[in-house]
């Protein structure tokens, strides 16, 4: 009997212990602040260590590799976001005709800005009709209008983009209108849309465009996302020379190949289309193969025996020369090494030519004023003493200068102004004599309830739809507007991190221009708080 009682006592004690253990296990665990502090310290250490190593923060694969190495295989999830950064893949909607779509596709070729490769995915949005009501998909980063009106009361059915514009800008996407504009001639509904969403209005009746040159306005105090950074620095042309074969010699078009010129003792020349602007800069990488002589950028090319070269000589000179005479030269460290890549930059302002080459990170510069105006075509040029492959080019970029007058885009029929009391720094480009705007960019819409999207109006005077003639400056401005209006905040590595600790780093991307950059690193434990 006593043994049975002992067994019952043991069972009772076991049940009591079990109940106590269960009760304690159900008590919510108080999160340890020390764990969260550890995450913040880990995020800060990771950001500063990678930045000190010179990590290219806009290169997603390099960033992911660097962070995973820093985390050392620990059970920590991460997400990386960038602020004041150009998106690497931009989705563009085009409300346009088939000809306008082809124009935009030609302009939005992939480019590289500050070592970031940028591509564009373009969606054709047909102008409104019975089958296509007005729509601006918010899945696109930016939507471009050319000749299609924002509202038309004379079509069947009549339409207005008021609701799609409101939705798109409220969602933070960008909208661009690139066309000649006379606000005295548009309908009351379209005028209302330009006033609300583009900060535009009718000008004074006496303000008439005089056909004078256009100028960039004075830079405003620096702010993150300042559109002037892109308007002045985005390349007009960029080519990495990948996946192509053959070259055009003085073809009058940008027809480049694999990056290597072949010549038989005569200059090989690949031209850019159109006439050279008065002020521009060129960057390229140059290397020599056996049988090389001299190569670089030609700011003026009239044909065989009549050309200008700013570049390098295989013997180890930085040169500015023509076919028969070396007008200026400067010694480099020594003869160039076959196969070694030498970055070269050429700046042209009127008749002034300046060229810089880098050897192992050290620059050598040379300048010369050409005795006569530079005329003819411009493009890449190389010469060889004998037949054979002799010069290789890569990563070419041409950028317009921002200190020189631009062509006369504004037609006297264009009539646009910004309202009295509006922010004058929204005007990026204006006519010198009248002050009438040619490019207006709005970072957010100051409506009754603020709309975070970006809107841009660019005059269409740089493009003649009847002839197809274009000004390179207009192409560059439209491309820059797309980059800017697409927004400057995005997830570089969009992993899901439910309850993160976030640390930010202010750094800078450079190469083409100085670009402050904010990097946000979000961390959390994979299996919850420890």
Short mmCIF file of N, CA and C in Angstrom, two decimals, residues 242-387:
data_model
loop_
_atom_site.label_atom_id
_atom_site.label_comp_id
_atom_site.label_asym_id
_atom_site.label_seq_id
_atom_site.Cartn_x
_atom_site.Cartn_y
_atom_site.Cartn_z
N UNK A 242 30.71 46.40 -77.59
CA UNK A 242 30.58 44.95 -77.37
C UNK A 242 29.74 44.31 -78.48
N UNK A 243 30.16 43.13 -78.89
CA UNK A 243 29.36 42.30 -79.78
C UNK A 243 29.16 42.85 -81.17
N UNK A 244 30.09 43.66 -81.67
CA UNK A 244 29.97 44.20 -83.02
C UNK A 244 31.21 43.86 -83.82
N UNK A 245 31.09 43.94 -85.13
CA UNK A 245 32.23 43.68 -86.00
C UNK A 245 32.28 44.73 -87.10
N UNK A 246 33.47 45.09 -87.48
CA UNK A 246 33.66 45.99 -88.60
C UNK A 246 33.51 47.45 -88.24
N UNK A 247 34.02 48.33 -89.10
CA UNK A 247 33.97 49.76 -88.86
C UNK A 247 33.60 50.50 -90.12
N UNK A 248 32.99 51.65 -89.94
CA UNK A 248 32.72 52.53 -91.07
C UNK A 248 33.77 53.63 -91.07
N UNK A 249 34.38 53.90 -92.20
CA UNK A 249 35.38 54.96 -92.30
C UNK A 249 34.74 56.19 -92.93
N UNK A 250 34.65 57.26 -92.13
CA UNK A 250 34.07 58.52 -92.59
C UNK A 250 32.69 58.29 -93.19
N UNK A 251 31.91 57.46 -92.52
CA UNK A 251 30.61 57.08 -93.07
C UNK A 251 29.52 58.10 -92.77
N UNK A 252 29.82 59.04 -91.88
CA UNK A 252 28.82 60.03 -91.53
C UNK A 252 27.78 59.51 -90.56
N UNK A 253 28.02 58.34 -90.00
CA UNK A 253 27.10 57.79 -89.01
C UNK A 253 27.90 57.05 -87.95
N UNK A 254 27.27 56.87 -86.79
CA UNK A 254 27.98 56.22 -85.68
C UNK A 254 27.92 54.72 -85.90
N UNK A 255 28.85 54.22 -86.66
CA UNK A 255 28.87 52.81 -87.03
C UNK A 255 30.17 52.21 -86.52
N UNK A 256 30.14 51.76 -85.26
CA UNK A 256 31.36 51.25 -84.64
C UNK A 256 31.31 49.74 -84.54
N UNK A 257 32.46 49.14 -84.37
CA UNK A 257 32.53 47.69 -84.35
C UNK A 257 33.08 47.14 -83.06
N UNK A 258 33.94 46.16 -83.18
CA UNK A 258 34.40 45.42 -82.02
C UNK A 258 35.33 46.23 -81.14
N UNK A 259 35.71 47.41 -81.57
CA UNK A 259 36.61 48.22 -80.77
C UNK A 259 38.02 48.24 -81.30
N UNK A 260 38.29 47.54 -82.38
CA UNK A 260 39.65 47.50 -82.92
C UNK A 260 39.65 48.00 -84.36
N UNK A 261 40.53 48.94 -84.65
CA UNK A 261 40.67 49.47 -86.00
C UNK A 261 41.74 48.70 -86.77
N UNK A 262 41.51 48.51 -88.05
CA UNK A 262 42.52 47.95 -88.94
C UNK A 262 42.76 48.94 -90.07
N UNK A 263 44.01 49.25 -90.33
CA UNK A 263 44.33 50.21 -91.38
C UNK A 263 45.58 49.75 -92.13
N UNK A 264 45.75 50.28 -93.33
CA UNK A 264 46.93 49.97 -94.14
C UNK A 264 47.73 51.25 -94.33
N UNK A 265 48.22 51.79 -93.25
CA UNK A 265 49.00 53.01 -93.32
C UNK A 265 48.17 54.26 -93.52
N UNK A 266 46.86 54.15 -93.51
CA UNK A 266 45.98 55.31 -93.68
C UNK A 266 45.10 55.45 -92.45
N UNK A 267 44.62 56.65 -92.14
CA UNK A 267 43.77 56.81 -90.97
C UNK A 267 42.45 56.06 -91.12
N UNK A 268 42.06 55.39 -90.05
CA UNK A 268 40.73 54.79 -89.97
C UNK A 268 39.89 55.72 -89.11
N UNK A 269 38.71 56.09 -89.60
CA UNK A 269 37.90 57.11 -88.94
C UNK A 269 36.45 56.63 -88.82
N UNK A 270 35.87 56.77 -87.63
CA UNK A 270 34.46 56.47 -87.41
C UNK A 270 33.79 57.73 -86.91
N UNK A 271 32.84 58.24 -87.66
CA UNK A 271 32.26 59.55 -87.38
C UNK A 271 30.99 59.45 -86.57
N UNK A 272 30.73 60.49 -85.79
CA UNK A 272 29.41 60.70 -85.19
C UNK A 272 28.55 61.50 -86.16
N UNK A 273 27.23 61.29 -86.12
CA UNK A 273 26.38 62.04 -87.05
C UNK A 273 26.26 63.50 -86.65
N UNK A 274 26.01 64.34 -87.64
CA UNK A 274 25.76 65.76 -87.38
C UNK A 274 27.03 66.55 -87.23
N UNK A 275 26.85 67.85 -87.03
CA UNK A 275 27.99 68.75 -86.85
C UNK A 275 28.42 68.77 -85.40
N UNK A 276 29.71 68.92 -85.14
CA UNK A 276 30.17 68.96 -83.75
C UNK A 276 29.59 70.16 -83.02
N UNK A 277 29.15 69.98 -81.76
CA UNK A 277 28.75 71.14 -80.96
C UNK A 277 29.96 71.98 -80.62
N UNK A 278 29.72 73.20 -80.15
CA UNK A 278 30.83 74.10 -79.87
C UNK A 278 31.59 73.70 -78.61
N UNK A 279 30.96 72.98 -77.70
CA UNK A 279 31.58 72.68 -76.42
C UNK A 279 31.15 71.29 -75.98
N UNK A 280 32.11 70.40 -75.80
CA UNK A 280 31.77 69.05 -75.39
C UNK A 280 33.01 68.37 -74.81
N UNK A 281 32.79 67.23 -74.19
CA UNK A 281 33.89 66.42 -73.67
C UNK A 281 33.71 64.97 -74.10
N UNK A 282 34.83 64.27 -74.26
CA UNK A 282 34.84 62.88 -74.70
C UNK A 282 35.69 62.07 -73.73
N UNK A 283 35.18 60.92 -73.33
CA UNK A 283 35.97 59.97 -72.55
C UNK A 283 36.03 58.65 -73.31
N UNK A 284 37.17 58.00 -73.28
CA UNK A 284 37.30 56.70 -73.92
C UNK A 284 38.50 55.97 -73.33
N UNK A 285 38.50 54.66 -73.49
CA UNK A 285 39.66 53.85 -73.14
C UNK A 285 40.35 53.42 -74.42
N UNK A 286 41.66 53.53 -74.43
CA UNK A 286 42.46 53.27 -75.64
C UNK A 286 43.59 52.32 -75.31
N UNK A 287 43.79 51.33 -76.16
CA UNK A 287 44.97 50.48 -76.04
C UNK A 287 45.49 50.17 -77.44
N UNK A 288 46.79 49.91 -77.53
CA UNK A 288 47.42 49.63 -78.82
C UNK A 288 47.71 48.15 -78.96
N UNK A 289 47.59 47.69 -80.18
CA UNK A 289 48.02 46.37 -80.57
C UNK A 289 49.27 46.54 -81.45
N UNK A 290 49.96 45.47 -81.76
CA UNK A 290 51.18 45.63 -82.58
C UNK A 290 50.90 46.39 -83.86
N UNK A 291 51.92 47.08 -84.36
CA UNK A 291 51.88 47.89 -85.56
C UNK A 291 51.15 49.21 -85.34
N UNK A 292 50.97 49.63 -84.10
CA UNK A 292 50.26 50.88 -83.84
C UNK A 292 51.13 52.10 -84.09
N UNK A 293 50.50 53.27 -84.19
CA UNK A 293 51.21 54.52 -84.37
C UNK A 293 50.61 55.56 -83.43
N UNK A 294 49.49 56.18 -83.80
CA UNK A 294 48.81 57.12 -82.91
C UNK A 294 47.30 57.00 -83.09
N UNK A 295 46.58 57.33 -82.03
CA UNK A 295 45.12 57.17 -82.06
C UNK A 295 44.50 58.06 -80.99
N UNK A 296 43.21 58.33 -81.14
CA UNK A 296 42.49 59.14 -80.17
C UNK A 296 41.21 59.69 -80.76
N UNK A 297 40.91 60.95 -80.40
CA UNK A 297 39.69 61.60 -80.81
C UNK A 297 40.00 62.68 -81.84
N UNK A 298 39.19 62.72 -82.90
CA UNK A 298 39.35 63.74 -83.94
C UNK A 298 38.22 64.76 -83.82
N UNK A 299 38.51 65.99 -83.34
CA UNK A 299 37.46 67.01 -83.27
C UNK A 299 37.13 67.62 -84.62
N UNK A 300 37.90 67.32 -85.66
CA UNK A 300 37.61 67.84 -87.00
C UNK A 300 38.21 66.88 -88.02
N UNK A 301 37.40 66.46 -89.00
CA UNK A 301 37.86 65.53 -90.02
C UNK A 301 37.21 65.94 -91.34
N UNK A 302 38.04 66.32 -92.30
CA UNK A 302 37.54 66.72 -93.62
C UNK A 302 37.77 65.63 -94.66
N UNK A 303 38.61 64.65 -94.34
CA UNK A 303 38.92 63.60 -95.30
C UNK A 303 40.39 63.23 -95.21
N UNK A 304 40.83 62.36 -96.12
CA UNK A 304 42.23 61.92 -96.12
C UNK A 304 43.18 63.11 -96.16
N UNK A 305 44.12 63.13 -95.26
CA UNK A 305 45.13 64.19 -95.24
C UNK A 305 44.66 65.49 -94.62
N UNK A 306 43.42 65.54 -94.16
CA UNK A 306 42.89 66.78 -93.59
C UNK A 306 42.07 66.43 -92.35
N UNK A 307 42.78 66.30 -91.23
CA UNK A 307 42.12 65.92 -90.00
C UNK A 307 42.89 66.45 -88.80
N UNK A 308 42.25 66.45 -87.65
CA UNK A 308 42.86 66.87 -86.38
C UNK A 308 42.76 65.70 -85.41
N UNK A 309 43.81 65.47 -84.65
CA UNK A 309 43.80 64.39 -83.67
C UNK A 309 44.25 64.91 -82.31
N UNK A 310 43.51 64.56 -81.27
CA UNK A 310 43.93 64.77 -79.88
C UNK A 310 43.99 63.40 -79.24
N UNK A 311 45.19 62.91 -78.96
CA UNK A 311 45.30 61.55 -78.46
C UNK A 311 46.70 61.22 -78.00
N UNK A 312 47.08 59.96 -78.18
CA UNK A 312 48.38 59.49 -77.72
C UNK A 312 49.13 58.82 -78.86
N UNK A 313 50.44 58.85 -78.73
CA UNK A 313 51.34 58.25 -79.70
C UNK A 313 51.97 57.02 -79.07
N UNK A 314 52.11 55.95 -79.84
CA UNK A 314 52.66 54.71 -79.32
C UNK A 314 54.06 54.89 -78.74
N UNK A 315 54.77 55.89 -79.22
CA UNK A 315 56.14 56.12 -78.73
C UNK A 315 56.18 56.75 -77.35
N UNK A 316 55.01 57.15 -76.83
CA UNK A 316 54.99 57.68 -75.47
C UNK A 316 54.75 59.16 -75.38
N UNK A 317 53.99 59.73 -76.33
CA UNK A 317 53.69 61.17 -76.32
C UNK A 317 52.18 61.39 -76.26
N UNK A 318 51.79 62.45 -75.56
CA UNK A 318 50.44 62.99 -75.64
C UNK A 318 50.48 64.05 -76.73
N UNK A 319 49.60 63.98 -77.75
CA UNK A 319 49.76 64.82 -78.93
C UNK A 319 48.46 65.51 -79.33
N UNK A 320 48.61 66.70 -79.92
CA UNK A 320 47.55 67.36 -80.68
C UNK A 320 48.17 67.67 -82.03
N UNK A 321 47.63 67.07 -83.11
CA UNK A 321 48.32 67.12 -84.39
C UNK A 321 47.33 67.01 -85.54
N UNK A 322 47.86 67.22 -86.76
CA UNK A 322 47.10 66.88 -87.95
C UNK A 322 47.91 65.89 -88.77
N UNK A 323 47.61 65.76 -90.03
CA UNK A 323 48.25 64.73 -90.84
C UNK A 323 49.75 64.93 -90.96
N UNK A 324 50.21 66.18 -90.99
CA UNK A 324 51.62 66.44 -91.28
C UNK A 324 52.40 67.08 -90.14
N UNK A 325 51.71 67.67 -89.17
CA UNK A 325 52.40 68.48 -88.17
C UNK A 325 51.91 68.14 -86.76
N UNK A 326 52.86 67.99 -85.83
CA UNK A 326 52.54 67.86 -84.41
C UNK A 326 52.57 69.26 -83.82
N UNK A 327 51.41 69.81 -83.45
CA UNK A 327 51.33 71.17 -82.96
C UNK A 327 51.66 71.27 -81.48
N UNK A 328 51.38 70.23 -80.72
CA UNK A 328 51.69 70.24 -79.30
C UNK A 328 51.91 68.80 -78.85
N UNK A 329 52.89 68.59 -77.98
CA UNK A 329 53.12 67.26 -77.46
C UNK A 329 53.69 67.35 -76.05
N UNK A 330 53.55 66.27 -75.33
CA UNK A 330 54.11 66.20 -73.98
C UNK A 330 54.47 64.76 -73.71
N UNK A 331 55.64 64.56 -73.09
CA UNK A 331 56.11 63.20 -72.83
C UNK A 331 55.24 62.51 -71.78
N UNK A 332 54.90 61.28 -72.06
CA UNK A 332 54.33 60.41 -71.04
C UNK A 332 55.48 59.70 -70.32
N UNK A 333 55.17 58.75 -69.46
CA UNK A 333 56.22 58.11 -68.67
C UNK A 333 57.18 57.32 -69.55
N UNK A 334 56.72 56.87 -70.69
CA UNK A 334 57.58 56.09 -71.57
C UNK A 334 56.75 55.51 -72.69
N UNK A 335 57.34 54.72 -73.57
CA UNK A 335 56.57 54.10 -74.65
C UNK A 335 55.37 53.34 -74.09
N UNK A 336 54.25 53.41 -74.78
CA UNK A 336 53.05 52.72 -74.31
C UNK A 336 53.24 51.21 -74.40
N UNK A 337 52.64 50.51 -73.48
CA UNK A 337 52.74 49.05 -73.42
C UNK A 337 51.60 48.45 -74.23
N UNK A 338 51.94 47.57 -75.17
CA UNK A 338 50.94 46.94 -76.02
C UNK A 338 49.92 46.20 -75.15
N UNK A 339 48.64 46.46 -75.40
CA UNK A 339 47.57 45.78 -74.67
C UNK A 339 47.15 46.46 -73.39
N UNK A 340 47.92 47.45 -72.90
CA UNK A 340 47.54 48.16 -71.68
C UNK A 340 46.49 49.22 -72.02
N UNK A 341 45.47 49.36 -71.15
CA UNK A 341 44.39 50.31 -71.38
C UNK A 341 44.77 51.66 -70.77
N UNK A 342 44.64 52.72 -71.58
CA UNK A 342 44.93 54.08 -71.13
C UNK A 342 43.66 54.93 -71.25
N UNK A 343 43.07 55.36 -70.14
CA UNK A 343 41.93 56.27 -70.22
C UNK A 343 42.35 57.61 -70.81
N UNK A 344 41.53 58.14 -71.71
CA UNK A 344 41.81 59.42 -72.38
C UNK A 344 40.57 60.29 -72.29
N UNK A 345 40.77 61.58 -72.01
CA UNK A 345 39.66 62.54 -72.01
C UNK A 345 40.04 63.73 -72.87
N UNK A 346 39.11 64.15 -73.73
CA UNK A 346 39.32 65.30 -74.61
C UNK A 346 38.20 66.30 -74.36
N UNK A 347 38.56 67.57 -74.12
CA UNK A 347 37.59 68.64 -73.95
C UNK A 347 37.77 69.66 -75.08
N UNK A 348 36.66 70.00 -75.74
CA UNK A 348 36.70 70.95 -76.85
C UNK A 348 35.79 72.12 -76.52
N UNK A 349 36.34 73.32 -76.55
CA UNK A 349 35.56 74.55 -76.35
C UNK A 349 35.92 75.50 -77.48
N UNK A 350 35.05 75.60 -78.48
CA UNK A 350 35.38 76.42 -79.64
C UNK A 350 36.59 75.86 -80.36
N UNK A 351 37.68 76.67 -80.43
CA UNK A 351 38.92 76.21 -81.06
C UNK A 351 39.92 75.66 -80.04
N UNK A 352 39.57 75.68 -78.76
CA UNK A 352 40.48 75.21 -77.72
C UNK A 352 40.31 73.71 -77.51
N UNK A 353 41.44 73.00 -77.58
CA UNK A 353 41.44 71.55 -77.41
C UNK A 353 42.32 71.21 -76.21
N UNK A 354 41.80 70.39 -75.29
CA UNK A 354 42.58 69.91 -74.15
C UNK A 354 42.44 68.40 -74.08
N UNK A 355 43.56 67.71 -73.89
CA UNK A 355 43.54 66.25 -73.84
C UNK A 355 44.32 65.81 -72.61
N UNK A 356 43.79 64.79 -71.92
CA UNK A 356 44.43 64.21 -70.75
C UNK A 356 44.46 62.70 -70.90
N UNK A 357 45.61 62.10 -70.57
CA UNK A 357 45.73 60.64 -70.56
C UNK A 357 46.23 60.20 -69.19
N UNK A 358 45.80 59.01 -68.76
CA UNK A 358 46.19 58.49 -67.45
C UNK A 358 47.07 57.27 -67.62
N UNK A 359 48.18 57.25 -66.90
CA UNK A 359 49.06 56.09 -66.84
C UNK A 359 49.13 55.63 -65.39
N UNK A 360 48.57 54.47 -65.12
CA UNK A 360 48.60 53.97 -63.76
C UNK A 360 47.96 54.92 -62.76
N UNK A 361 46.94 55.64 -63.19
CA UNK A 361 46.24 56.55 -62.30
C UNK A 361 46.80 57.96 -62.28
N UNK A 362 47.94 58.20 -62.95
CA UNK A 362 48.56 59.53 -62.97
C UNK A 362 48.20 60.25 -64.26
N UNK A 363 47.62 61.46 -64.18
CA UNK A 363 47.20 62.17 -65.41
C UNK A 363 48.32 63.02 -65.99
N UNK A 364 48.34 63.12 -67.31
CA UNK A 364 49.20 64.05 -68.03
C UNK A 364 48.30 64.83 -68.99
N UNK A 365 48.42 66.17 -69.00
CA UNK A 365 47.49 67.00 -69.78
C UNK A 365 48.24 67.87 -70.77
N UNK A 366 47.49 68.27 -71.82
CA UNK A 366 48.05 69.08 -72.89
C UNK A 366 46.92 69.91 -73.49
N UNK A 367 47.20 71.17 -73.83
CA UNK A 367 46.18 72.05 -74.40
C UNK A 367 46.76 72.82 -75.58
N UNK A 368 45.87 73.16 -76.54
CA UNK A 368 46.30 73.92 -77.71
C UNK A 368 45.08 74.60 -78.34
N UNK A 369 45.28 75.84 -78.81
CA UNK A 369 44.21 76.54 -79.53
C UNK A 369 44.44 76.34 -81.02
N UNK A 370 43.49 75.67 -81.69
CA UNK A 370 43.63 75.40 -83.11
C UNK A 370 43.54 76.72 -83.88
N UNK A 371 44.39 76.91 -84.91
CA UNK A 371 44.46 78.22 -85.57
C UNK A 371 43.22 78.61 -86.36
N UNK A 372 42.40 77.65 -86.75
CA UNK A 372 41.19 77.95 -87.53
C UNK A 372 40.01 77.22 -86.89
N UNK A 373 38.77 77.64 -87.15
CA UNK A 373 37.63 76.94 -86.56
C UNK A 373 37.62 75.46 -86.92
N UNK A 374 37.23 74.64 -85.96
CA UNK A 374 37.14 73.20 -86.18
C UNK A 374 35.87 72.90 -86.97
N UNK A 375 36.01 72.23 -88.09
CA UNK A 375 34.87 72.01 -88.97
C UNK A 375 34.92 70.59 -89.53
N UNK A 376 33.81 70.18 -90.12
CA UNK A 376 33.74 68.85 -90.70
C UNK A 376 33.07 67.88 -89.74
N UNK A 377 33.47 66.63 -89.82
CA UNK A 377 32.92 65.60 -88.94
C UNK A 377 33.80 65.45 -87.71
N UNK A 378 33.29 64.71 -86.71
CA UNK A 378 34.11 64.40 -85.54
C UNK A 378 33.89 62.95 -85.17
N UNK A 379 34.92 62.32 -84.62
CA UNK A 379 34.79 60.90 -84.29
C UNK A 379 36.13 60.32 -83.88
N UNK A 380 36.18 58.98 -83.78
CA UNK A 380 37.40 58.28 -83.40
C UNK A 380 38.31 58.13 -84.61
N UNK A 381 39.61 58.28 -84.38
CA UNK A 381 40.57 58.22 -85.47
C UNK A 381 41.83 57.51 -85.00
N UNK A 382 42.39 56.68 -85.87
CA UNK A 382 43.64 55.98 -85.56
C UNK A 382 44.46 55.83 -86.82
N UNK A 383 45.78 55.77 -86.66
CA UNK A 383 46.67 55.67 -87.80
C UNK A 383 47.69 54.57 -87.53
N UNK A 384 48.19 53.94 -88.58
CA UNK A 384 49.18 52.88 -88.44
C UNK A 384 50.29 53.09 -89.45
N UNK A 385 51.48 52.66 -89.08
CA UNK A 385 52.60 52.76 -90.01
C UNK A 385 52.55 51.64 -91.05
N UNK A 386 52.01 50.49 -90.67
CA UNK A 386 51.86 49.37 -91.60
C UNK A 386 50.48 48.77 -91.40
N UNK A 387 50.12 47.88 -92.30
CA UNK A 387 48.82 47.24 -92.20
C UNK A 387 48.75 46.37 -90.95
#
